[in-house]
Amino acid sequence: MGETIVLSHGSGGKMSHDLVAKGIVPFISNELLDRLDDSAVFELTGRLAFTTDSYVISPIFFPGGDIGRLAVCGTVNDLAVVGAVPKYLSLALIIEEGLSLDDLKKVMRSVREAADEAGVFVVTGDTKVVNHGGADKLFVTTSGIGIIPDGVDISGSNARPGDKVILSGTIGDHGITIMSQREGLKFDVPVVSDCAPLNRMVAAMLKASAHIHTMRDPTRGGLATTLNEIARQSNVGIRLVEDTIPVCEAVRAACELLGFDPLYVANEGKLVAIAPAEEADHVLAVMKKDRYGKDAAIIGEVISEHPGKVTMTTRLGSIRIVDMLTGELLPRIC
Amino acid sequence: MGETIVLSHGSGGKMSHDLVAKGIVPFISNELLDRLDDSAVFELTGRLAFTTDSYVISPIFFPGGDIGRLAVCGTVNDLAVVGAVPKYLSLALIIEEGLSLDDLKKVMRSVREAADEAGVFVVTGDTKVVNHGGADKLFVTTSGIGIIPDGVDISGSNARPGDKVILSGTIGDHGITIMSQREGLKFDVPVVSDCAPLNRMVAAMLKASAHIHTMRDPTRGGLATTLNEIARQSNVGIRLVEDTIPVCEAVRAACELLGFDPLYVANEGKLVAIAPAEEADHVLAVMKKDRYGKDAAIIGEVISEHPGKVTMTTRLGSIRIVDMLTGELLPRIC
């Protein structure tokens, strides 16, 4: 059996240093991180974006990713959807005593791969160890800093009637993947988490259109909850067309079987963009060229009726209200 | 019995919004946070410092503070000791199902008070809820951004032979407080955590001397571990004089009783500064004027002998090696 993490690895003393030096830093090493001062120091100038998220997903490894990839992508995406170019991340680990060092290293390799893909650096971090039963294997908290280019003004408050709603791909992949892992469900076509960094696609979108009003990544609470947030923040209505919303076959089948609505299932590599009608087709075309946007589609529009509400034209032609998620669909999905 | 946090509060849906709107944002409200976009956006220019720490302390309330004050002070201090003026914080909460809403609010009030005292703003955050037994009450992760004024160059690598080592006050107060709470120990004079934001004292120190080489806050692992880190990073020896290191009477008594060495016990409101000999008295005088530096003292000097090692002239006049902490003294001390 391999080495496991024990409480002494969190003491701040010799064993902490050894763990950081052997199990963490080598995997994510870069000039800024390697200095190991209390704070990372770098030059940045301009309008900055700053975000944070804790990840408590169970299980920590899943098809399409793990908690390390998830944490990096989640923070990169939170920066990207306000129009920022992600630059620097922090990484704070809360480890349950008993986690295998091999699992930790595997997660750190994923952190590095995702950071490399997104073009960001982990420049500062922290490691705590709690007693067995005091946490569940591994929690990861990432924060991120990015720079917003001049002229970019993206906010949940900027959606305007007449704008088109563009979705970057199929919904529900992440949530159904985690659910099926947890419950031991098997499908004919395996489902895989969509966990991915979207910042390169966003950069291309912003280059293509200076007038994208709103972007957001529909994670916990799914597409429905995200669109409700935007409708409220912008005080507009949003009308979706059910038939246009991409859902992959396996997710659709799983949702039917389990009684879930994919509109409420979490995504980790998708974004919704709201742009003026006259620029929507161009933005869509740019998204479709990106590996993470090939299934992108216009799924609805912003309207002045029913401000603060999301409605949907169903396959049967009726119109229904799409509310925020109430209650809990899947705990610890991210 | 009051309201408690349940899993649905972490769903990302309606209940998450309600929790954030009622239990979190009102307590730490400010213009940037209240926008509730995926990232906070602000202008900053210059040399920035960026840091992160997770707090897993048990118990979450203790004499002298709680996990909220601890998290804000810890991050503020990590920025201050690289010479930065702390500006913006992020706050990520991992809550165990069953935590009382009142306890959460109490922690958020402490976050606000500590942030106000330090002059920083919590501008972005995240809330996750895990199942009962999946975490222990509440974990808090704070990250922070600060600006380093021109001309300031503070690093663990900058200590030079001949420099004096200045400590801002008594050691071991935080660790012994947590220990006594956990074990139900009572002392004649109660011990209180020193948990405090040191950034205002640091600003005064930097104004008094442009040549402070190194600062660090001796938290986990205590003063001994921190000085060992500096000795290694700067490749110098550090010689302490035992008699000059301030330890309050209750901590000294507790350490004797429990067999602890205060040099290894955690602090949360202390810093060690290393400055050229000719400026040390002036820096010391400035520190003594601050409410968090009134017991400050020069406790030793940087030497060229024994590079990478810390040694101490004991009360008996002998010289002993002061190594890093090995093993675990007190788990979950911060």
PDB file of N, CA, C and O in Angstrom, chain A residues 213-263:
ATOM      1  N   HIS A 213     -23.549  41.070 -24.188  1.00  0.00           N
ATOM      2  CA  HIS A 213     -24.036  41.773 -22.996  1.00  0.00           C
ATOM      3  C   HIS A 213     -23.799  40.982 -21.710  1.00  0.00           C
ATOM      4  O   HIS A 213     -23.443  41.532 -20.671  1.00  0.00           O
ATOM      5  N   THR A 214     -24.061  39.675 -21.786  1.00  0.00           N
ATOM      6  CA  THR A 214     -24.035  38.846 -20.586  1.00  0.00           C
ATOM      7  C   THR A 214     -23.426  37.499 -20.936  1.00  0.00           C
ATOM      8  O   THR A 214     -23.677  36.970 -22.019  1.00  0.00           O
ATOM      9  N   MET A 215     -22.616  36.965 -20.011  1.00  0.00           N
ATOM     10  CA  MET A 215     -22.206  35.558 -20.127  1.00  0.00           C
ATOM     11  C   MET A 215     -22.283  34.958 -18.729  1.00  0.00           C
ATOM     12  O   MET A 215     -22.053  35.653 -17.735  1.00  0.00           O
ATOM     13  N   ARG A 216     -22.574  33.682 -18.667  1.00  0.00           N
ATOM     14  CA  ARG A 216     -22.558  33.007 -17.367  1.00  0.00           C
ATOM     15  C   ARG A 216     -22.421  31.513 -17.617  1.00  0.00           C
ATOM     16  O   ARG A 216     -22.892  31.003 -18.623  1.00  0.00           O
ATOM     17  N   ASP A 217     -21.765  30.819 -16.669  1.00  0.00           N
ATOM     18  CA  ASP A 217     -21.647  29.366 -16.807  1.00  0.00           C
ATOM     19  C   ASP A 217     -22.692  28.698 -15.919  1.00  0.00           C
ATOM     20  O   ASP A 217     -22.711  28.908 -14.710  1.00  0.00           O
ATOM     21  N   PRO A 218     -23.583  27.924 -16.521  1.00  0.00           N
ATOM     22  CA  PRO A 218     -24.674  27.309 -15.757  1.00  0.00           C
ATOM     23  C   PRO A 218     -24.210  26.068 -14.995  1.00  0.00           C
ATOM     24  O   PRO A 218     -24.329  24.961 -15.478  1.00  0.00           O
ATOM     25  N   THR A 219     -23.693  26.267 -13.787  1.00  0.00           N
ATOM     26  CA  THR A 219     -23.182  25.139 -12.992  1.00  0.00           C
ATOM     27  C   THR A 219     -24.297  24.626 -12.068  1.00  0.00           C
ATOM     28  O   THR A 219     -25.331  24.186 -12.564  1.00  0.00           O
ATOM     29  N   ARG A 220     -24.075  24.679 -10.740  1.00  0.00           N
ATOM     30  CA  ARG A 220     -25.126  24.257  -9.779  1.00  0.00           C
ATOM     31  C   ARG A 220     -26.453  24.920 -10.109  1.00  0.00           C
ATOM     32  O   ARG A 220     -26.485  26.126 -10.318  1.00  0.00           O
ATOM     33  N   GLY A 221     -27.545  24.182 -10.093  1.00  0.00           N
ATOM     34  CA  GLY A 221     -28.844  24.776 -10.391  1.00  0.00           C
ATOM     35  C   GLY A 221     -29.172  24.724 -11.874  1.00  0.00           C
ATOM     36  O   GLY A 221     -30.321  24.938 -12.269  1.00  0.00           O
ATOM     37  N   GLY A 222     -28.150  24.453 -12.713  1.00  0.00           N
ATOM     38  CA  GLY A 222     -28.372  24.231 -14.134  1.00  0.00           C
ATOM     39  C   GLY A 222     -28.743  25.485 -14.909  1.00  0.00           C
ATOM     40  O   GLY A 222     -28.749  26.600 -14.385  1.00  0.00           O
ATOM     41  N   LEU A 223     -29.040  25.265 -16.186  1.00  0.00           N
ATOM     42  CA  LEU A 223     -29.364  26.355 -17.107  1.00  0.00           C
ATOM     43  C   LEU A 223     -30.544  27.171 -16.602  1.00  0.00           C
ATOM     44  O   LEU A 223     -30.548  28.405 -16.687  1.00  0.00           O
ATOM     45  N   ALA A 224     -31.557  26.492 -16.073  1.00  0.00           N
ATOM     46  CA  ALA A 224     -32.768  27.195 -15.636  1.00  0.00           C
ATOM     47  C   ALA A 224     -32.457  28.211 -14.543  1.00  0.00           C
ATOM     48  O   ALA A 224     -32.917  29.357 -14.590  1.00  0.00           O
ATOM     49  N   THR A 225     -31.676  27.809 -13.562  1.00  0.00           N
ATOM     50  CA  THR A 225     -31.368  28.708 -12.449  1.00  0.00           C
ATOM     51  C   THR A 225     -30.518  29.884 -12.923  1.00  0.00           C
ATOM     52  O   THR A 225     -30.761  31.041 -12.548  1.00  0.00           O
ATOM     53  N   THR A 226     -29.534  29.603 -13.771  1.00  0.00           N
ATOM     54  CA  THR A 226     -28.673  30.658 -14.306  1.00  0.00           C
ATOM     55  C   THR A 226     -29.474  31.700 -15.073  1.00  0.00           C
ATOM     56  O   THR A 226     -29.277  32.910 -14.898  1.00  0.00           O
ATOM     57  N   LEU A 227     -30.389  31.238 -15.928  1.00  0.00           N
ATOM     58  CA  LEU A 227     -31.187  32.188 -16.715  1.00  0.00           C
ATOM     59  C   LEU A 227     -32.133  32.981 -15.815  1.00  0.00           C
ATOM     60  O   LEU A 227     -32.393  34.166 -16.064  1.00  0.00           O
ATOM     61  N   ASN A 228     -32.655  32.355 -14.768  1.00  0.00           N
ATOM     62  CA  ASN A 228     -33.490  33.095 -13.816  1.00  0.00           C
ATOM     63  C   ASN A 228     -32.690  34.199 -13.128  1.00  0.00           C
ATOM     64  O   ASN A 228     -33.196  35.303 -12.917  1.00  0.00           O
ATOM     65  N   GLU A 229     -31.440  33.884 -12.772  1.00  0.00           N
ATOM     66  CA  GLU A 229     -30.587  34.915 -12.155  1.00  0.00           C
ATOM     67  C   GLU A 229     -30.423  36.108 -13.094  1.00  0.00           C
ATOM     68  O   GLU A 229     -30.523  37.261 -12.680  1.00  0.00           O
ATOM     69  N   ILE A 230     -30.157  35.812 -14.360  1.00  0.00           N
ATOM     70  CA  ILE A 230     -29.951  36.882 -15.342  1.00  0.00           C
ATOM     71  C   ILE A 230     -31.238  37.680 -15.538  1.00  0.00           C
ATOM     72  O   ILE A 230     -31.214  38.921 -15.574  1.00  0.00           O
ATOM     73  N   ALA A 231     -32.376  36.971 -15.642  1.00  0.00           N
ATOM     74  CA  ALA A 231     -33.663  37.657 -15.836  1.00  0.00           C
ATOM     75  C   ALA A 231     -33.924  38.630 -14.692  1.00  0.00           C
ATOM     76  O   ALA A 231     -34.387  39.755 -14.893  1.00  0.00           O
ATOM     77  N   ARG A 232     -33.593  38.198 -13.472  1.00  0.00           N
ATOM     78  CA  ARG A 232     -33.788  39.076 -12.309  1.00  0.00           C
ATOM     79  C   ARG A 232     -32.810  40.237 -12.303  1.00  0.00           C
ATOM     80  O   ARG A 232     -33.196  41.379 -12.052  1.00  0.00           O
ATOM     81  N   GLN A 233     -31.538  39.921 -12.546  1.00  0.00           N
ATOM     82  CA  GLN A 233     -30.521  40.982 -12.472  1.00  0.00           C
ATOM     83  C   GLN A 233     -30.751  42.051 -13.544  1.00  0.00           C
ATOM     84  O   GLN A 233     -30.535  43.229 -13.307  1.00  0.00           O
ATOM     85  N   SER A 234     -31.208  41.627 -14.735  1.00  0.00           N
ATOM     86  CA  SER A 234     -31.418  42.581 -15.841  1.00  0.00           C
ATOM     87  C   SER A 234     -32.849  43.093 -15.883  1.00  0.00           C
ATOM     88  O   SER A 234     -33.160  43.962 -16.700  1.00  0.00           O
ATOM     89  N   ASN A 235     -33.704  42.513 -15.030  1.00  0.00           N
ATOM     90  CA  ASN A 235     -35.128  42.866 -15.027  1.00  0.00           C
ATOM     91  C   ASN A 235     -35.763  42.750 -16.409  1.00  0.00           C
ATOM     92  O   ASN A 235     -36.414  43.666 -16.908  1.00  0.00           O
ATOM     93  N   VAL A 236     -35.542  41.584 -17.026  1.00  0.00           N
ATOM     94  CA  VAL A 236     -36.116  41.274 -18.341  1.00  0.00           C
ATOM     95  C   VAL A 236     -36.743  39.884 -18.278  1.00  0.00           C
ATOM     96  O   VAL A 236     -36.515  39.130 -17.321  1.00  0.00           O
ATOM     97  N   GLY A 237     -37.538  39.540 -19.291  1.00  0.00           N
ATOM     98  CA  GLY A 237     -38.006  38.177 -19.445  1.00  0.00           C
ATOM     99  C   GLY A 237     -37.068  37.413 -20.365  1.00  0.00           C
ATOM    100  O   GLY A 237     -36.352  38.017 -21.170  1.00  0.00           O
ATOM    101  N   ILE A 238     -37.016  36.103 -20.212  1.00  0.00           N
ATOM    102  CA  ILE A 238     -36.249  35.269 -21.145  1.00  0.00           C
ATOM    103  C   ILE A 238     -37.186  34.183 -21.653  1.00  0.00           C
ATOM    104  O   ILE A 238     -37.836  33.488 -20.853  1.00  0.00           O
ATOM    105  N   ARG A 239     -37.314  34.064 -22.971  1.00  0.00           N
ATOM    106  CA  ARG A 239     -38.180  33.048 -23.570  1.00  0.00           C
ATOM    107  C   ARG A 239     -37.320  32.015 -24.284  1.00  0.00           C
ATOM    108  O   ARG A 239     -36.594  32.351 -25.222  1.00  0.00           O
ATOM    109  N   LEU A 240     -37.361  30.756 -23.823  1.00  0.00           N
ATOM    110  CA  LEU A 240     -36.598  29.676 -24.452  1.00  0.00           C
ATOM    111  C   LEU A 240     -37.474  28.900 -25.424  1.00  0.00           C
ATOM    112  O   LEU A 240     -38.706  28.905 -25.298  1.00  0.00           O
ATOM    113  N   VAL A 241     -36.841  28.205 -26.354  1.00  0.00           N
ATOM    114  CA  VAL A 241     -37.554  27.289 -27.244  1.00  0.00           C
ATOM    115  C   VAL A 241     -37.010  25.894 -26.957  1.00  0.00           C
ATOM    116  O   VAL A 241     -35.847  25.598 -27.242  1.00  0.00           O
ATOM    117  N   GLU A 242     -37.835  25.059 -26.351  1.00  0.00           N
ATOM    118  CA  GLU A 242     -37.380  23.771 -25.836  1.00  0.00           C
ATOM    119  C   GLU A 242     -36.630  22.952 -26.883  1.00  0.00           C
ATOM    120  O   GLU A 242     -35.592  22.366 -26.593  1.00  0.00           O
ATOM    121  N   ASP A 243     -37.187  22.910 -28.089  1.00  0.00           N
ATOM    122  CA  ASP A 243     -36.630  22.086 -29.161  1.00  0.00           C
ATOM    123  C   ASP A 243     -35.207  22.444 -29.541  1.00  0.00           C
ATOM    124  O   ASP A 243     -34.501  21.626 -30.138  1.00  0.00           O
ATOM    125  N   THR A 244     -34.798  23.670 -29.222  1.00  0.00           N
ATOM    126  CA  THR A 244     -33.473  24.121 -29.674  1.00  0.00           C
ATOM    127  C   THR A 244     -32.375  23.860 -28.643  1.00  0.00           C
ATOM    128  O   THR A 244     -31.197  24.092 -28.917  1.00  0.00           O
ATOM    129  N   ILE A 245     -32.765  23.394 -27.457  1.00  0.00           N
ATOM    130  CA  ILE A 245     -31.772  23.214 -26.389  1.00  0.00           C
ATOM    131  C   ILE A 245     -31.084  21.863 -26.542  1.00  0.00           C
ATOM    132  O   ILE A 245     -31.734  20.820 -26.451  1.00  0.00           O
ATOM    133  N   PRO A 246     -29.772  21.863 -26.786  1.00  0.00           N
ATOM    134  CA  PRO A 246     -29.095  20.588 -27.023  1.00  0.00           C
ATOM    135  C   PRO A 246     -28.939  19.740 -25.752  1.00  0.00           C
ATOM    136  O   PRO A 246     -28.479  20.236 -24.723  1.00  0.00           O
ATOM    137  N   VAL A 247     -29.379  18.482 -25.837  1.00  0.00           N
ATOM    138  CA  VAL A 247     -29.203  17.514 -24.746  1.00  0.00           C
ATOM    139  C   VAL A 247     -28.713  16.227 -25.391  1.00  0.00           C
ATOM    140  O   VAL A 247     -29.319  15.762 -26.368  1.00  0.00           O
ATOM    141  N   CYS A 248     -27.635  15.651 -24.894  1.00  0.00           N
ATOM    142  CA  CYS A 248     -27.141  14.440 -25.546  1.00  0.00           C
ATOM    143  C   CYS A 248     -28.033  13.260 -25.163  1.00  0.00           C
ATOM    144  O   CYS A 248     -28.711  13.261 -24.122  1.00  0.00           O
ATOM    145  N   GLU A 249     -28.030  12.267 -26.019  1.00  0.00           N
ATOM    146  CA  GLU A 249     -28.992  11.161 -25.915  1.00  0.00           C
ATOM    147  C   GLU A 249     -28.911  10.462 -24.556  1.00  0.00           C
ATOM    148  O   GLU A 249     -29.931  10.178 -23.928  1.00  0.00           O
ATOM    149  N   ALA A 250     -27.703  10.187 -24.114  1.00  0.00           N
ATOM    150  CA  ALA A 250     -27.541   9.453 -22.855  1.00  0.00           C
ATOM    151  C   ALA A 250     -28.091  10.264 -21.680  1.00  0.00           C
ATOM    152  O   ALA A 250     -28.711   9.706 -20.764  1.00  0.00           O
ATOM    153  N   VAL A 251     -27.865  11.566 -21.702  1.00  0.00           N
ATOM    154  CA  VAL A 251     -28.366  12.415 -20.616  1.00  0.00           C
ATOM    155  C   VAL A 251     -29.887  12.473 -20.664  1.00  0.00           C
ATOM    156  O   VAL A 251     -30.568  12.385 -19.633  1.00  0.00           O
ATOM    157  N   ARG A 252     -30.430  12.573 -21.873  1.00  0.00           N
ATOM    158  CA  ARG A 252     -31.884  12.612 -22.003  1.00  0.00           C
ATOM    159  C   ARG A 252     -32.500  11.316 -21.439  1.00  0.00           C
ATOM    160  O   ARG A 252     -33.452  11.348 -20.657  1.00  0.00           O
ATOM    161  N   ALA A 253     -31.891  10.196 -21.806  1.00  0.00           N
ATOM    162  CA  ALA A 253     -32.408   8.898 -21.341  1.00  0.00           C
ATOM    163  C   ALA A 253     -32.298   8.796 -19.814  1.00  0.00           C
ATOM    164  O   ALA A 253     -33.247   8.380 -19.131  1.00  0.00           O
ATOM    165  N   ALA A 254     -31.152   9.209 -19.286  1.00  0.00           N
ATOM    166  CA  ALA A 254     -30.953   9.131 -17.837  1.00  0.00           C
ATOM    167  C   ALA A 254     -31.948  10.028 -17.108  1.00  0.00           C
ATOM    168  O   ALA A 254     -32.508   9.639 -16.070  1.00  0.00           O
ATOM    169  N   CYS A 255     -32.175  11.207 -17.626  1.00  0.00           N
ATOM    170  CA  CYS A 255     -33.105  12.137 -16.983  1.00  0.00           C
ATOM    171  C   CYS A 255     -34.516  11.561 -16.990  1.00  0.00           C
ATOM    172  O   CYS A 255     -35.249  11.667 -15.995  1.00  0.00           O
ATOM    173  N   GLU A 256     -34.887  10.940 -18.090  1.00  0.00           N
ATOM    174  CA  GLU A 256     -36.228  10.335 -18.149  1.00  0.00           C
ATOM    175  C   GLU A 256     -36.347   9.221 -17.115  1.00  0.00           C
ATOM    176  O   GLU A 256     -37.318   9.141 -16.371  1.00  0.00           O
ATOM    177  N   LEU A 257     -35.313   8.393 -17.070  1.00  0.00           N
ATOM    178  CA  LEU A 257     -35.306   7.264 -16.144  1.00  0.00           C
ATOM    179  C   LEU A 257     -35.384   7.730 -14.691  1.00  0.00           C
ATOM    180  O   LEU A 257     -36.121   7.168 -13.873  1.00  0.00           O
ATOM    181  N   LEU A 258     -34.635   8.787 -14.376  1.00  0.00           N
ATOM    182  CA  LEU A 258     -34.500   9.222 -12.979  1.00  0.00           C
ATOM    183  C   LEU A 258     -35.486  10.324 -12.592  1.00  0.00           C
ATOM    184  O   LEU A 258     -35.549  10.723 -11.428  1.00  0.00           O
ATOM    185  N   GLY A 259     -36.215  10.810 -13.577  1.00  0.00           N
ATOM    186  CA  GLY A 259     -37.175  11.872 -13.277  1.00  0.00           C
ATOM    187  C   GLY A 259     -36.549  13.238 -13.080  1.00  0.00           C
ATOM    188  O   GLY A 259     -37.072  14.081 -12.351  1.00  0.00           O
ATOM    189  N   PHE A 260     -35.410  13.470 -13.729  1.00  0.00           N
ATOM    190  CA  PHE A 260     -34.757  14.788 -13.665  1.00  0.00           C
ATOM    191  C   PHE A 260     -35.120  15.615 -14.890  1.00  0.00           C
ATOM    192  O   PHE A 260     -35.389  15.073 -15.965  1.00  0.00           O
ATOM    193  N   ASP A 261     -35.059  16.926 -14.730  1.00  0.00           N
ATOM    194  CA  ASP A 261     -35.202  17.827 -15.861  1.00  0.00           C
ATOM    195  C   ASP A 261     -33.812  18.360 -16.178  1.00  0.00           C
ATOM    196  O   ASP A 261     -33.179  19.002 -15.330  1.00  0.00           O
ATOM    197  N   PRO A 262     -33.287  18.104 -17.384  1.00  0.00           N
ATOM    198  CA  PRO A 262     -31.909  18.527 -17.697  1.00  0.00           C
ATOM    199  C   PRO A 262     -31.679  20.027 -17.519  1.00  0.00           C
ATOM    200  O   PRO A 262     -30.538  20.459 -17.329  1.00  0.00           O
ATOM    201  N   LEU A 263     -32.749  20.799 -17.557  1.00  0.00           N
ATOM    202  CA  LEU A 263     -32.610  22.251 -17.353  1.00  0.00           C
ATOM    203  C   LEU A 263     -32.038  22.585 -15.974  1.00  0.00           C
ATOM    204  O   LEU A 263     -31.540  23.684 -15.747  1.00  0.00           O
TER     205      LEU A 263
END
